[in-house]
Phi, psi and omega in degrees: 000134177285347181285001173276352164265018176288145169276114183269146158306118198303315184284323169294325180283338165304304176298319187298305178314309183292329184285329185270355192306314191289322177285322175303306188302310178303313177305312185292331182294312180293311186291322172312307181283332172305338188243354189308139178064013178242134180262328198236153169276097167241193188293324178293320173299323178289333177287322184284327180295321175311308184298321177313309189287323179300309181302337175278006187063022165298340188092149180295310188298303187291330170292326176305309188293317174298315183287333164310306184293325186281328174306323177292311182292334180293322182295311189289322182278344172079297198224098192245122186277156182282347175286350179269353191301310193289325173294309181301318164303313173301317187280335178289308175289328161311321179281324173292318179294327186288343183284352184245297181283103180288139174061197190228045185302138169234350183246153179268100179235154164257149186290150177279158180102352179221100173232129352296155173274133186242116190252122167256124181258148184216154177152150182289153168319139180102340192269003191087025192296304180298314171304309193292329179284322179293326184277345187264321179294328180298316175295320170296335176291314179295331175278359168106018187250137172272131197254151162221146182252147180232121179275068186278009170267080180275002181268358162232123178315311191295331181305304189280331171293331183293307188291338174294303189292314173304326185287319181304311183310308185279339171084046166238162192279147175237114183271133184203159174220189178290161178300133183098355189283167179287121172321309179294342177280322178298316185293323173314303189292338174293312173298314180312310184278333168303316174295324178281336179278352184062043187281148175273334190219128171244135161241126174247127170296149175217156184292147197245074181235147184230355184305338187218095191292321175316299170307300183311305177325302192286337179276321181301314177317307177299302180318298173319311191280328170283333184285337184285343178278354172260305187228103201302316188264021173283147351271164185264357180209134171239117189246121179265105189279117174241145182280109174288356178285337184272009184047250184295338181289324172304325183290326174288311179307312178301327180291316176298307177298317178284349174267345179271331177203160186289088171278137181250329187215152184239154172228128175247128185265165166062014177309336185271353177253011193226169160264000190251048184287331175315335194289340180293324168299310184293315171311305186308311179287317187282349188238357172049032172241126189306143162269116187260325178229151176224155184249122187224029167176183182265337172304155187295323169288002188264012166263132192244141148301127180292137181222107184311320180272354164279328179302319192269320176298332177283327180287326184240026174294000000 
């Protein structure tokens, strides 16, 4: 497929290659064993490949889709060598991602027509939510946007403190209240402040609790409703942050949050420290929600706009 011939930004691509190294090494180690002694893709190779994909946290349903696509190509080609399996996997997984992730975004941009553009960030504690907000605000500021942060996760003092550290580091204003304050009140103040400052982007942190889905849903609904008193169509984006290193647990979190609120985009973090990078493929396919950002390192520049072509190229390089 011609899209693999694209020239990627060398610095960004190198960071992505390095970030996915553990996932790639683990996957190809398993794949090598799966085709050992085989020259042709047959039923046994496909069974082994299925096990490899599941073990790589791609997920059962997505794995079956990939296997079905490859079975179709085997039937059409009559003879398909195992040496071609890598190329075919690249093409079929890219095709699968293309059905969910539109375009080839590579920059941090906000849509025209909504100013300020309001992003509400959700996700359980510990997934890298605050860090993602900090890095995202850095990238937007670097792109020339005026950014305002809102600390609406008022149930943990650490959450407010951590966000303040990031706001200071990036050099963007943070609207906050005391721990235990009403999250919706913080969101309201943040949007009023953003409008007064003529900000381009507002990023609102929210509490990461999943123990009671009903409470979570009512809380997020209230935050949305109160924000709409200031900006009628806010939030413009609901970004769910998932920890890629948790593998199948990330699927469960995605399931819970998509049931509790209308998630419009995903950020998958901590891909550099895990061999579970395949989870990006499965989550993107299963939830039909675009993966918008991925975290591939601890540095402030290591949050990237997810590009399906770059990702597959790095994974199968």
